[in-house]
JSON list of C-alpha atoms in Angstrom, two decimals:
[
{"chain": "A", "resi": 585, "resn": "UNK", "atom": "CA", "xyz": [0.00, 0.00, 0.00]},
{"chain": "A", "resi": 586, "resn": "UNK", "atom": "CA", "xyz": [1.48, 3.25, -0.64]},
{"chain": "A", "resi": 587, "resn": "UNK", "atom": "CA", "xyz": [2.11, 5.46, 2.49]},
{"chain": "A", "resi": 588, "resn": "UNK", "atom": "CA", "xyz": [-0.52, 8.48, 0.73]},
{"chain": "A", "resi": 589, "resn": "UNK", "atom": "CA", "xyz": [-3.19, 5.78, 0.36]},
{"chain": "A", "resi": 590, "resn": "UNK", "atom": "CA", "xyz": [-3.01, 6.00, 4.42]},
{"chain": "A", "resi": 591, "resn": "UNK", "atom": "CA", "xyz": [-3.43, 9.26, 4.93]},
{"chain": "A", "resi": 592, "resn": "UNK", "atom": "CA", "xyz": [-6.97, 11.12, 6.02]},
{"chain": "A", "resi": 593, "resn": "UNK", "atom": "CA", "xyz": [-8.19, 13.94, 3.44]},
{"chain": "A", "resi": 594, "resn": "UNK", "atom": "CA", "xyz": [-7.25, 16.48, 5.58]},
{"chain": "A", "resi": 595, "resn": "UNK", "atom": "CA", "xyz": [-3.54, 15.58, 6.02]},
{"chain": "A", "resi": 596, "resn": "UNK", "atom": "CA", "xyz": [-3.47, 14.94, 2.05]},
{"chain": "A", "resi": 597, "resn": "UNK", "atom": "CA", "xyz": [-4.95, 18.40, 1.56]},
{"chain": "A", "resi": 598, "resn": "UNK", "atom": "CA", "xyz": [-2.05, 20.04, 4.05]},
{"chain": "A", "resi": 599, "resn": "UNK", "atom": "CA", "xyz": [0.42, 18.06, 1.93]},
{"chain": "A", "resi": 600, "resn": "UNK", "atom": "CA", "xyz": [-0.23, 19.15, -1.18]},
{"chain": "A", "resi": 601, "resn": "UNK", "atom": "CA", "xyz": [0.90, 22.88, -1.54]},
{"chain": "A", "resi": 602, "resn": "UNK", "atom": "CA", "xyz": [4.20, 21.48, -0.57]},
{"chain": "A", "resi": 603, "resn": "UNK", "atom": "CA", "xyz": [4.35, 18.93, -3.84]},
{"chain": "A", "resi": 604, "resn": "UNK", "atom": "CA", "xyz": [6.56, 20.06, -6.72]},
{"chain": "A", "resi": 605, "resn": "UNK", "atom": "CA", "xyz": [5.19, 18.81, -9.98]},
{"chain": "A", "resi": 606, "resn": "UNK", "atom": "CA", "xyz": [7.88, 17.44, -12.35]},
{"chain": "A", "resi": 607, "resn": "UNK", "atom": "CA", "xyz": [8.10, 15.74, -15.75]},
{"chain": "A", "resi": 608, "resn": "UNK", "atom": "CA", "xyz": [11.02, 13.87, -17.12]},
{"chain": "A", "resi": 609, "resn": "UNK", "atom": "CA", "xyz": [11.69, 12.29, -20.67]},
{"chain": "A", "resi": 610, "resn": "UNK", "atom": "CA", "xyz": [12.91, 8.71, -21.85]},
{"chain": "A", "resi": 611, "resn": "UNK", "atom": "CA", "xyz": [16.56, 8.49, -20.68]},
{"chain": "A", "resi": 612, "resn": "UNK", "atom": "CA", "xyz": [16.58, 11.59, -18.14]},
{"chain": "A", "resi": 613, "resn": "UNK", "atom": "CA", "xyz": [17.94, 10.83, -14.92]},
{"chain": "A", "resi": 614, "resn": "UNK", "atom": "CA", "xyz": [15.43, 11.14, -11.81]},
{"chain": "A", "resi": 615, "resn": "UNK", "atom": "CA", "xyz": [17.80, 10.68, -9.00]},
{"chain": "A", "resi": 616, "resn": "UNK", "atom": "CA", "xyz": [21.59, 9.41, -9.28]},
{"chain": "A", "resi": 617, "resn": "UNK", "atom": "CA", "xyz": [23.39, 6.92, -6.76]},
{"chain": "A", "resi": 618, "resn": "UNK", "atom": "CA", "xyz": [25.05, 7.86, -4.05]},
{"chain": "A", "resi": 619, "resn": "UNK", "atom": "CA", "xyz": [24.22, 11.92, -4.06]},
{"chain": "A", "resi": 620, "resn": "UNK", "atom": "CA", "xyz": [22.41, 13.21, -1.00]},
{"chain": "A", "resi": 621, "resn": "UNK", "atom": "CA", "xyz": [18.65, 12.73, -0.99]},
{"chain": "A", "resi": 622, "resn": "UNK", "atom": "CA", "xyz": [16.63, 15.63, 0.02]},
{"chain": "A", "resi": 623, "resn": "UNK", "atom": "CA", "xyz": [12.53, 14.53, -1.36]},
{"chain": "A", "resi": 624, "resn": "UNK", "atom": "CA", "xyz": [10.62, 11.83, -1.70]},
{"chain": "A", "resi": 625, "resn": "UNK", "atom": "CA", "xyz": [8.83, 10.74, -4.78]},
{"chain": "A", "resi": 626, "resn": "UNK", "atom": "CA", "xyz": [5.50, 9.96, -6.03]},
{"chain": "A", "resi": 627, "resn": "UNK", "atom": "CA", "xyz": [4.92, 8.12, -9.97]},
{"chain": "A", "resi": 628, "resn": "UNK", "atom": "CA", "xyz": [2.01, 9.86, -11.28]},
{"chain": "A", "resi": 629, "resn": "UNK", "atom": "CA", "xyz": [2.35, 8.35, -15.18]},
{"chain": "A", "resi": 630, "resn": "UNK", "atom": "CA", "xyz": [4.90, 7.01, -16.90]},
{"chain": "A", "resi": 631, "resn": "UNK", "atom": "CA", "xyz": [7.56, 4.24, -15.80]},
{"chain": "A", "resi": 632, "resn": "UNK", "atom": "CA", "xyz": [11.27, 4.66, -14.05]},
{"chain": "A", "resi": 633, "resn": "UNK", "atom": "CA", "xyz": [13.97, 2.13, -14.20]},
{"chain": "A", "resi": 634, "resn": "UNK", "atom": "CA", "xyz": [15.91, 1.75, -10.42]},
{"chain": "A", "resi": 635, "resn": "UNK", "atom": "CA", "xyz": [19.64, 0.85, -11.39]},
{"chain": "A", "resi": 636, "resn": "UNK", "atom": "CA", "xyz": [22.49, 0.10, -8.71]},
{"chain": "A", "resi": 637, "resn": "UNK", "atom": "CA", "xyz": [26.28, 0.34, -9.73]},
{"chain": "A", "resi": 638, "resn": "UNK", "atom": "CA", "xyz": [28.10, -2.80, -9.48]},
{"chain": "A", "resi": 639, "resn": "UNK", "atom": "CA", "xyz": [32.37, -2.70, -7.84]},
{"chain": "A", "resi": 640, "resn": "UNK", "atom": "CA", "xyz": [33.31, -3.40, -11.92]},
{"chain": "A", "resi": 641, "resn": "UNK", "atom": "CA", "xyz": [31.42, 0.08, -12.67]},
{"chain": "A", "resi": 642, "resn": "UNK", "atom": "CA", "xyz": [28.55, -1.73, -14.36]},
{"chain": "A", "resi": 643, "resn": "UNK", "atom": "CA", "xyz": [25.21, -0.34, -13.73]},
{"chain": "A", "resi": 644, "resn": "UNK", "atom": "CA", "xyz": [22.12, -3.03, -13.65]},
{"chain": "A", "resi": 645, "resn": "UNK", "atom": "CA", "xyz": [18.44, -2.91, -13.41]},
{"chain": "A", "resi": 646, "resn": "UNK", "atom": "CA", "xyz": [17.18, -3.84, -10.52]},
{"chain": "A", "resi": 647, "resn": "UNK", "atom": "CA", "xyz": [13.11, -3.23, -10.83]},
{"chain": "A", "resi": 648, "resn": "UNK", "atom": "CA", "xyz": [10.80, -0.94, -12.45]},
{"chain": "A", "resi": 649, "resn": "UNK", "atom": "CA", "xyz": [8.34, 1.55, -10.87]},
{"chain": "A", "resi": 650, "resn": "UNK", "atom": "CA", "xyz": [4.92, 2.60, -12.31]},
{"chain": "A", "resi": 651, "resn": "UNK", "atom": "CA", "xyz": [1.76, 4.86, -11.34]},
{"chain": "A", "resi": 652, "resn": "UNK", "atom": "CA", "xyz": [1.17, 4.50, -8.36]},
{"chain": "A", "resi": 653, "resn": "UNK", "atom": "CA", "xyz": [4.35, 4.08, -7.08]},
{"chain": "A", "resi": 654, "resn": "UNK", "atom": "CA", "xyz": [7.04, 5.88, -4.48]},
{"chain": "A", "resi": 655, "resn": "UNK", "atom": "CA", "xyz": [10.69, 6.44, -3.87]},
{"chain": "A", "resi": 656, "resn": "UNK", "atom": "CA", "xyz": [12.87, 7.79, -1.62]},
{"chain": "A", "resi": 657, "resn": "UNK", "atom": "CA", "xyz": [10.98, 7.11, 1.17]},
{"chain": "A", "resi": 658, "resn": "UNK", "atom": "CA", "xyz": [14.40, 4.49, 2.60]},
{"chain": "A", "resi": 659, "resn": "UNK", "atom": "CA", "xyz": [16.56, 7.42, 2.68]},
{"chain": "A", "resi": 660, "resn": "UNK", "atom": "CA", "xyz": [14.14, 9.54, 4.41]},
{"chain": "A", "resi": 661, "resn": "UNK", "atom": "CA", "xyz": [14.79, 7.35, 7.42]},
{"chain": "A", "resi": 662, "resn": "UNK", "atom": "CA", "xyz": [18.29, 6.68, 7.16]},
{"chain": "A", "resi": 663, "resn": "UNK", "atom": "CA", "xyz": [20.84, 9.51, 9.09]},
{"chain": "A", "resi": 664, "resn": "UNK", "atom": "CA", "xyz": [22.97, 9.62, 6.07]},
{"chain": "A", "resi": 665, "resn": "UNK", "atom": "CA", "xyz": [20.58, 10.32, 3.63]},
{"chain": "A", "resi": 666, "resn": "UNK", "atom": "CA", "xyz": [22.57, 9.01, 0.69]},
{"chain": "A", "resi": 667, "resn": "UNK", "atom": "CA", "xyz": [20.99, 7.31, -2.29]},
{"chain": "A", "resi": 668, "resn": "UNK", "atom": "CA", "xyz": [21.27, 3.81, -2.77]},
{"chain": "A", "resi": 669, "resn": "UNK", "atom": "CA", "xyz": [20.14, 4.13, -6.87]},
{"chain": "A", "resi": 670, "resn": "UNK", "atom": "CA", "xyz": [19.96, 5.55, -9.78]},
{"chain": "A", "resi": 671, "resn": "UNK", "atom": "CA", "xyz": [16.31, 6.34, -10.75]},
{"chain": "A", "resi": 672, "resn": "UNK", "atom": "CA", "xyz": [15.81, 6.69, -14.75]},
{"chain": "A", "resi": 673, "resn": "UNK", "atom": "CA", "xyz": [12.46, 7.56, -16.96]},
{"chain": "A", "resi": 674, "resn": "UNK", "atom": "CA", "xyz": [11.71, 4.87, -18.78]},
{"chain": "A", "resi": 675, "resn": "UNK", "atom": "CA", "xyz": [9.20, 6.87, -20.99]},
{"chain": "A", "resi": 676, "resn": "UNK", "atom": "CA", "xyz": [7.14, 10.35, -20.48]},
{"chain": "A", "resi": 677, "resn": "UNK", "atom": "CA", "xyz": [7.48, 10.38, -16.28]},
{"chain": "A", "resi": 678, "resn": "UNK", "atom": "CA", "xyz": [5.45, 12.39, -13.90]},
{"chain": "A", "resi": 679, "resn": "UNK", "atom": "CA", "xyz": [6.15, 12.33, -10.63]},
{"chain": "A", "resi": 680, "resn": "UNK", "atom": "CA", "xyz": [5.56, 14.34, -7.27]},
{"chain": "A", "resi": 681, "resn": "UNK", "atom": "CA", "xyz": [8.40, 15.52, -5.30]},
{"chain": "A", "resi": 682, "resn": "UNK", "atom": "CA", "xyz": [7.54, 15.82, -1.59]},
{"chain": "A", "resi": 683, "resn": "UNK", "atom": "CA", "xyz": [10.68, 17.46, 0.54]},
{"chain": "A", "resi": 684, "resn": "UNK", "atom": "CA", "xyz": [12.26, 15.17, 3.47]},
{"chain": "A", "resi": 685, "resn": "UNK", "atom": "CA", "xyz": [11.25, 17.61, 6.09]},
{"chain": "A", "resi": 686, "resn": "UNK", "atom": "CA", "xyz": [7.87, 18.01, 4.91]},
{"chain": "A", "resi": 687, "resn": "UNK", "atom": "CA", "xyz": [7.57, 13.87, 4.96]},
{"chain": "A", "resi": 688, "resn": "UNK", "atom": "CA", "xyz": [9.31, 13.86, 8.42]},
{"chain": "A", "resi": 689, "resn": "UNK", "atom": "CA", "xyz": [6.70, 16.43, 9.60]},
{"chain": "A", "resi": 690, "resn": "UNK", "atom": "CA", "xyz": [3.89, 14.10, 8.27]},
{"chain": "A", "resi": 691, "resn": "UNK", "atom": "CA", "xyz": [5.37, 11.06, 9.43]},
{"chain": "A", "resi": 692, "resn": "UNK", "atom": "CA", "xyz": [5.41, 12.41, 12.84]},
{"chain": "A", "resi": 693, "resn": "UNK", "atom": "CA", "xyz": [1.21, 13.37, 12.74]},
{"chain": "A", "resi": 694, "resn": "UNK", "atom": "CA", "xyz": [0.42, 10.18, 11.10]},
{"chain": "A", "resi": 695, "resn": "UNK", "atom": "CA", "xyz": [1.83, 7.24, 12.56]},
{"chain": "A", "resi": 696, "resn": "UNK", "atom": "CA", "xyz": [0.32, 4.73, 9.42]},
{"chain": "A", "resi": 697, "resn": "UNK", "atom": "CA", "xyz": [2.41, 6.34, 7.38]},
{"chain": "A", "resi": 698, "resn": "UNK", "atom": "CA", "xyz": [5.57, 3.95, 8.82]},
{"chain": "A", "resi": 699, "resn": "UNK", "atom": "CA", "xyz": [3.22, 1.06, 9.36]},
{"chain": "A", "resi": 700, "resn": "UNK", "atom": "CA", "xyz": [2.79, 1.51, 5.73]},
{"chain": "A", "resi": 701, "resn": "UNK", "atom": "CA", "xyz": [6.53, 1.93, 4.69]},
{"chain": "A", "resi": 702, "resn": "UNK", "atom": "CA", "xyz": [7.69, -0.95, 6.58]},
{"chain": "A", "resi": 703, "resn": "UNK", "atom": "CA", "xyz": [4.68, -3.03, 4.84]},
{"chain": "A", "resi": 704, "resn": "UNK", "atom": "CA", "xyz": [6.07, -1.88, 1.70]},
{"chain": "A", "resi": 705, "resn": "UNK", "atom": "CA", "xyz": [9.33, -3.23, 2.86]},
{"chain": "A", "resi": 706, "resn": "UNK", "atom": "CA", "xyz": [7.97, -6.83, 3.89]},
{"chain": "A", "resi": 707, "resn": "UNK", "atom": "CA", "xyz": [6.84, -6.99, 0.43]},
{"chain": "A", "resi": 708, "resn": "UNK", "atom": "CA", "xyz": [9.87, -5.94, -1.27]},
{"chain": "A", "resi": 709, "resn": "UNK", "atom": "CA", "xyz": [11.95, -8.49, 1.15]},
{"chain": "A", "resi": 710, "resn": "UNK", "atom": "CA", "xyz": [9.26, -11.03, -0.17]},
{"chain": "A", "resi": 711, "resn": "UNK", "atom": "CA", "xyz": [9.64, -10.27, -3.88]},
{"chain": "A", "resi": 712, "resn": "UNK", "atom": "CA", "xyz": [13.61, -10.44, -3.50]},
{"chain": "A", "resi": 713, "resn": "UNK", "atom": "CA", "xyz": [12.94, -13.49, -1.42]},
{"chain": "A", "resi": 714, "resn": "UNK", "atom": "CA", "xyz": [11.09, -15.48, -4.29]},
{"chain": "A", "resi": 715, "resn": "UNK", "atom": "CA", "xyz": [13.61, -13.99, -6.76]},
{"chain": "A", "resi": 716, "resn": "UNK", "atom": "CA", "xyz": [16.13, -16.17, -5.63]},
{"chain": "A", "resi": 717, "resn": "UNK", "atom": "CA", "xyz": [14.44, -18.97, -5.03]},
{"chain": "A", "resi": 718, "resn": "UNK", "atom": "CA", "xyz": [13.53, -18.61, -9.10]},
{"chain": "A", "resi": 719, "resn": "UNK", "atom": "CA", "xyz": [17.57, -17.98, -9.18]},
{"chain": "A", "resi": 720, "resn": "UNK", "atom": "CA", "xyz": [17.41, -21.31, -7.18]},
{"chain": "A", "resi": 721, "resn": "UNK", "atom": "CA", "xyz": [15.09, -23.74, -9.28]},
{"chain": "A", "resi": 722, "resn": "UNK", "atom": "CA", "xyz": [14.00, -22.11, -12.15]},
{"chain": "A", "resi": 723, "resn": "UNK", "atom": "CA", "xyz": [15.59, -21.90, -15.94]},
{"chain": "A", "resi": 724, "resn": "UNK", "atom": "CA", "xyz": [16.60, -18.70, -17.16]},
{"chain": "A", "resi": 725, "resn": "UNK", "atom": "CA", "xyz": [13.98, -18.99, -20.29]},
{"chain": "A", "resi": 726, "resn": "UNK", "atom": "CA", "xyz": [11.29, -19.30, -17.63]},
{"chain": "A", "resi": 727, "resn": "UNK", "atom": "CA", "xyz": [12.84, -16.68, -15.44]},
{"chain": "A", "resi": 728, "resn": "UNK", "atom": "CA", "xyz": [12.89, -14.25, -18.53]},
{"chain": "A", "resi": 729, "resn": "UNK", "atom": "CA", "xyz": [9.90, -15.21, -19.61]},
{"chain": "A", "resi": 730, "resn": "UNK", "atom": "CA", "xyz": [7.44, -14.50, -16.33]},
{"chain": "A", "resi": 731, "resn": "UNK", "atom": "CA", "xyz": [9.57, -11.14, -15.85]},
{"chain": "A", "resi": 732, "resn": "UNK", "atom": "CA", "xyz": [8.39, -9.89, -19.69]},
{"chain": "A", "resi": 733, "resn": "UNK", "atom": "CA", "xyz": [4.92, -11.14, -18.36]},
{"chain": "A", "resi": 734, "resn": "UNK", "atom": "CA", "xyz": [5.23, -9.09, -15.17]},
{"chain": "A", "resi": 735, "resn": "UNK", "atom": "CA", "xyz": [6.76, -6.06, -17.06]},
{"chain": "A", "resi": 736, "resn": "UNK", "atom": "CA", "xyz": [4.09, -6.72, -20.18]},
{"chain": "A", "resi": 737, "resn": "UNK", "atom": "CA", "xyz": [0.64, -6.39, -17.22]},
{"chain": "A", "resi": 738, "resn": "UNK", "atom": "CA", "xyz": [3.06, -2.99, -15.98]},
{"chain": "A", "resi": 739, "resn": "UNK", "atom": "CA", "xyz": [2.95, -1.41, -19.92]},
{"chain": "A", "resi": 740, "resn": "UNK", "atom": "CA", "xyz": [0.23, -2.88, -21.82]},
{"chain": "A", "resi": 741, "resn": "UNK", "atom": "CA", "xyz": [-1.08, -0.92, -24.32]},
{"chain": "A", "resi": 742, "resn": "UNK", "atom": "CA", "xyz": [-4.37, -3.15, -24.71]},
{"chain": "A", "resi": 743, "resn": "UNK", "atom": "CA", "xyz": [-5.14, -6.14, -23.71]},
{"chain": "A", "resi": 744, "resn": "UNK", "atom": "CA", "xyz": [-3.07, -8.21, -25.73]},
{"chain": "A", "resi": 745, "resn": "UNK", "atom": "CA", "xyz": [-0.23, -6.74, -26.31]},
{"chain": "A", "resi": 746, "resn": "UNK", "atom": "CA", "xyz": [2.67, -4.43, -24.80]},
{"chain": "A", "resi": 747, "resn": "UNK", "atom": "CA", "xyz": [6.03, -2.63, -25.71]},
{"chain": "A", "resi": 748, "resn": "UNK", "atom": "CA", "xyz": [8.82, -2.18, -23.02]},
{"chain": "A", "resi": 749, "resn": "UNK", "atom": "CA", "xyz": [10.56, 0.87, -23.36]},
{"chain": "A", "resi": 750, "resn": "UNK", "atom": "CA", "xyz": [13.61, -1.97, -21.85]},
{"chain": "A", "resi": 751, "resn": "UNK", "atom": "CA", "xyz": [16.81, -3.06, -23.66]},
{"chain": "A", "resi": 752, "resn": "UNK", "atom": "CA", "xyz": [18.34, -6.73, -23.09]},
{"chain": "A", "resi": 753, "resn": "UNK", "atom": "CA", "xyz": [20.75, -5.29, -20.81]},
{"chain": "A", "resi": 754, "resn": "UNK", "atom": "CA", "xyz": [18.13, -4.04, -18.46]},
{"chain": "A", "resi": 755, "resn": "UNK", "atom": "CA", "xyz": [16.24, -7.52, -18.95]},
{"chain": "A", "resi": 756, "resn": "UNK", "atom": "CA", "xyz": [19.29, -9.17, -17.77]},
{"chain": "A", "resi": 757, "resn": "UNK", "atom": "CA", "xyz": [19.95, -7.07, -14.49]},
{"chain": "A", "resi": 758, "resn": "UNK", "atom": "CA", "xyz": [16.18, -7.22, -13.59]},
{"chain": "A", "resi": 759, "resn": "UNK", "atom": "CA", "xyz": [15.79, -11.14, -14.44]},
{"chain": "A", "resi": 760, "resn": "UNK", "atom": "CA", "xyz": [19.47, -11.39, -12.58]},
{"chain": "A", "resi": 761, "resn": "UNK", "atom": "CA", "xyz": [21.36, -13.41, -15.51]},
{"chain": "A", "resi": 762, "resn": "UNK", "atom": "CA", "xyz": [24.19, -12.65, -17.75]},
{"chain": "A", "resi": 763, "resn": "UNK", "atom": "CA", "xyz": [23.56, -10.04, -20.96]},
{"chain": "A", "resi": 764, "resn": "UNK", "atom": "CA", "xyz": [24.69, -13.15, -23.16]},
{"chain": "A", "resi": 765, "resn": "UNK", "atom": "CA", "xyz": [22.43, -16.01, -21.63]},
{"chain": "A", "resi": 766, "resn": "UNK", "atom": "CA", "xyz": [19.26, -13.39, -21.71]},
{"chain": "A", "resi": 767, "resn": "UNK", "atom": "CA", "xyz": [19.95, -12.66, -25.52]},
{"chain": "A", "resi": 768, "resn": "UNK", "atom": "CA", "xyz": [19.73, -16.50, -26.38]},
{"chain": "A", "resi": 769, "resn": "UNK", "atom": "CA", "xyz": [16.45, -16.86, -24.70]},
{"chain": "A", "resi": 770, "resn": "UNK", "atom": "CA", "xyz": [15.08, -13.63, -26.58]},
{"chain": "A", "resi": 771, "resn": "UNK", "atom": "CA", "xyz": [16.72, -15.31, -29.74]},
{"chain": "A", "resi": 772, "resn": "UNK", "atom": "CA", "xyz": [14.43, -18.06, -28.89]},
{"chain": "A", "resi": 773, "resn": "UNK", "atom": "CA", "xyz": [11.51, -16.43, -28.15]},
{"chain": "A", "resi": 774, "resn": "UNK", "atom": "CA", "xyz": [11.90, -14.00, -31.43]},
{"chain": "A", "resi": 775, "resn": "UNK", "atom": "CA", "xyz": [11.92, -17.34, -33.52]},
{"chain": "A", "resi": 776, "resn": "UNK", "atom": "CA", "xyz": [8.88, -18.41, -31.46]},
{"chain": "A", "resi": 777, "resn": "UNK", "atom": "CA", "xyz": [7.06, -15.25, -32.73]},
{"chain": "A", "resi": 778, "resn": "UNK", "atom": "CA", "xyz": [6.81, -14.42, -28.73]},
{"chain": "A", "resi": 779, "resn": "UNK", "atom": "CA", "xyz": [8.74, -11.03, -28.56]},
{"chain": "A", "resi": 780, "resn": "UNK", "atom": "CA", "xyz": [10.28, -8.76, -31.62]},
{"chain": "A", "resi": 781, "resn": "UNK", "atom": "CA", "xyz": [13.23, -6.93, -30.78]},
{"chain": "A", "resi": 782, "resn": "UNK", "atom": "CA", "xyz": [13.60, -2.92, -31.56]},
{"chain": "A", "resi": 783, "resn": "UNK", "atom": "CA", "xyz": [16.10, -0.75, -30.92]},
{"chain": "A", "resi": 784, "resn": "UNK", "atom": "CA", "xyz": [16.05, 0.20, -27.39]},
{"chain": "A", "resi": 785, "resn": "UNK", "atom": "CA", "xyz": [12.36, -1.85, -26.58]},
{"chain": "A", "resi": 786, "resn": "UNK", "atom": "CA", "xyz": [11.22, -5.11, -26.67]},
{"chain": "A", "resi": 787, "resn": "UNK", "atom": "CA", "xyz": [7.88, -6.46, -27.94]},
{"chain": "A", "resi": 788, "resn": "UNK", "atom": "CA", "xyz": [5.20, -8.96, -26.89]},
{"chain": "A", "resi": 789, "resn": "UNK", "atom": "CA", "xyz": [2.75, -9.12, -29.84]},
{"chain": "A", "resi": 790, "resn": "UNK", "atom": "CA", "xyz": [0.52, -11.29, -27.82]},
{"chain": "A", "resi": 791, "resn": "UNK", "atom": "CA", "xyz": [0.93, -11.58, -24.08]},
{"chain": "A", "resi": 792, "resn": "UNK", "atom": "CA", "xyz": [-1.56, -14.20, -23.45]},
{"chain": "A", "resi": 793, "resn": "UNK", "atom": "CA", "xyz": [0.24, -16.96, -26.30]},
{"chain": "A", "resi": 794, "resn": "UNK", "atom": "CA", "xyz": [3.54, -15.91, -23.89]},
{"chain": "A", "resi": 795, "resn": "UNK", "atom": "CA", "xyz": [1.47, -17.14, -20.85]},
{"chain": "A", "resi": 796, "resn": "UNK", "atom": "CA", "xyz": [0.73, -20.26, -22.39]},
{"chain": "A", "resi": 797, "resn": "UNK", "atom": "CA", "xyz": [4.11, -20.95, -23.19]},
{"chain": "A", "resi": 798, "resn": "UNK", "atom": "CA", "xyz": [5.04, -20.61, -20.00]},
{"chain": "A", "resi": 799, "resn": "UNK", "atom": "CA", "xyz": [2.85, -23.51, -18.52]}
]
């Protein structure tokens, strides 16, 4: 649940002169690892990779936020106040930038607003959890294969079919497998007629004949 959907109408109305709207294009950088954090974030429209840096200087894709979504919220609570990713638009973003000391201020009135960050947590700690048991028991082709599902729900642009505003390389860092092993089960899935490859997005033509390739 996201900490806003918590709060009563009058605390969302005191909130809300202190929002700064903001808008972002594909590629623009959001927020950058390891600068200080001073806001917290709110996805109105539009879709935001979350990359970490890796020791070797790579930089992966860890997950994907949509509408609906929030960030920053971790480093509101932390004393150091340092980011832990880089945040990048994926498409046409929107988001809502809420300053730390307004959020402190608010956390402080409304006490659900933790109870819903650490939920938020749990589930996070869940997802990762899962994730490696898929790392555990599953194939990579499967493992690719329910991500673009998961990712395809996230974009769809009807009800059969989506476009991921993803390269291979992000694919890889979200799914957790090499770049090379990723691009042989895409290989397999373009001669399947599952996905078509563009440059810089992938497709899924039909996202229900994925599912069923998946049982």
């Amino acid at each position: 649940m996201l900490w806003l959907e918590v709060l009563p109408e009058n605390e969302r109305a005191r909130i809300e002169p202190s929002f700064l709207r903001r808008t972002f294009k594909r590629g623009e950088t959001v927020l950058l690892q390891g600068e200080p954090s001073a806001n917290v974030y709110v996805v109105d429209s539009g879709h935001a990779a979350v990359k970490v840096s890796t020791p070797h200087g790579e930089s992966l894709t860890v997950t994907v936020l949509g509408p609906n979504s929030s960030f920053g919220e971790i480093a509101a609570l932390t004393e150091d106040e340092i980011r832990t990713s880089t945040v990048v638009a994926l498409d046409a973003l929107a988001v809502r930038v809420l300053p730390h000391r307004v959020f402190d201020e608010l956390r402080r009135r409304v006490p659900a607003v933790d109870t819903a960050i650490a939920q938020s947590l749990a589930r996070r700690l869940q997802n990762l959890s899962d994730r490696m048991a898929e790392a555990t028991f599953e194939t990579v082709q499967r493992r690719v294969g329910l991500r673009l599902v998961e990712l395809a729900d996230a974009f769809a642009e009807s009800s059969t079919s989506a476009s991921l505003p993803l390269t291979q390389d992000d694919l890889a860092g979200i799914v957790g497998a090499t770049r090379p092993t990723v691009n042989q089960v895409i290989g397999t899935l373009v001669t399947a007629h599952l996905v078509t490859v563009g440059r810089g997005h992938l497709d899924i033509p039909d996202v229900s004949a994925l599912r069923r390739y998946l049982r």
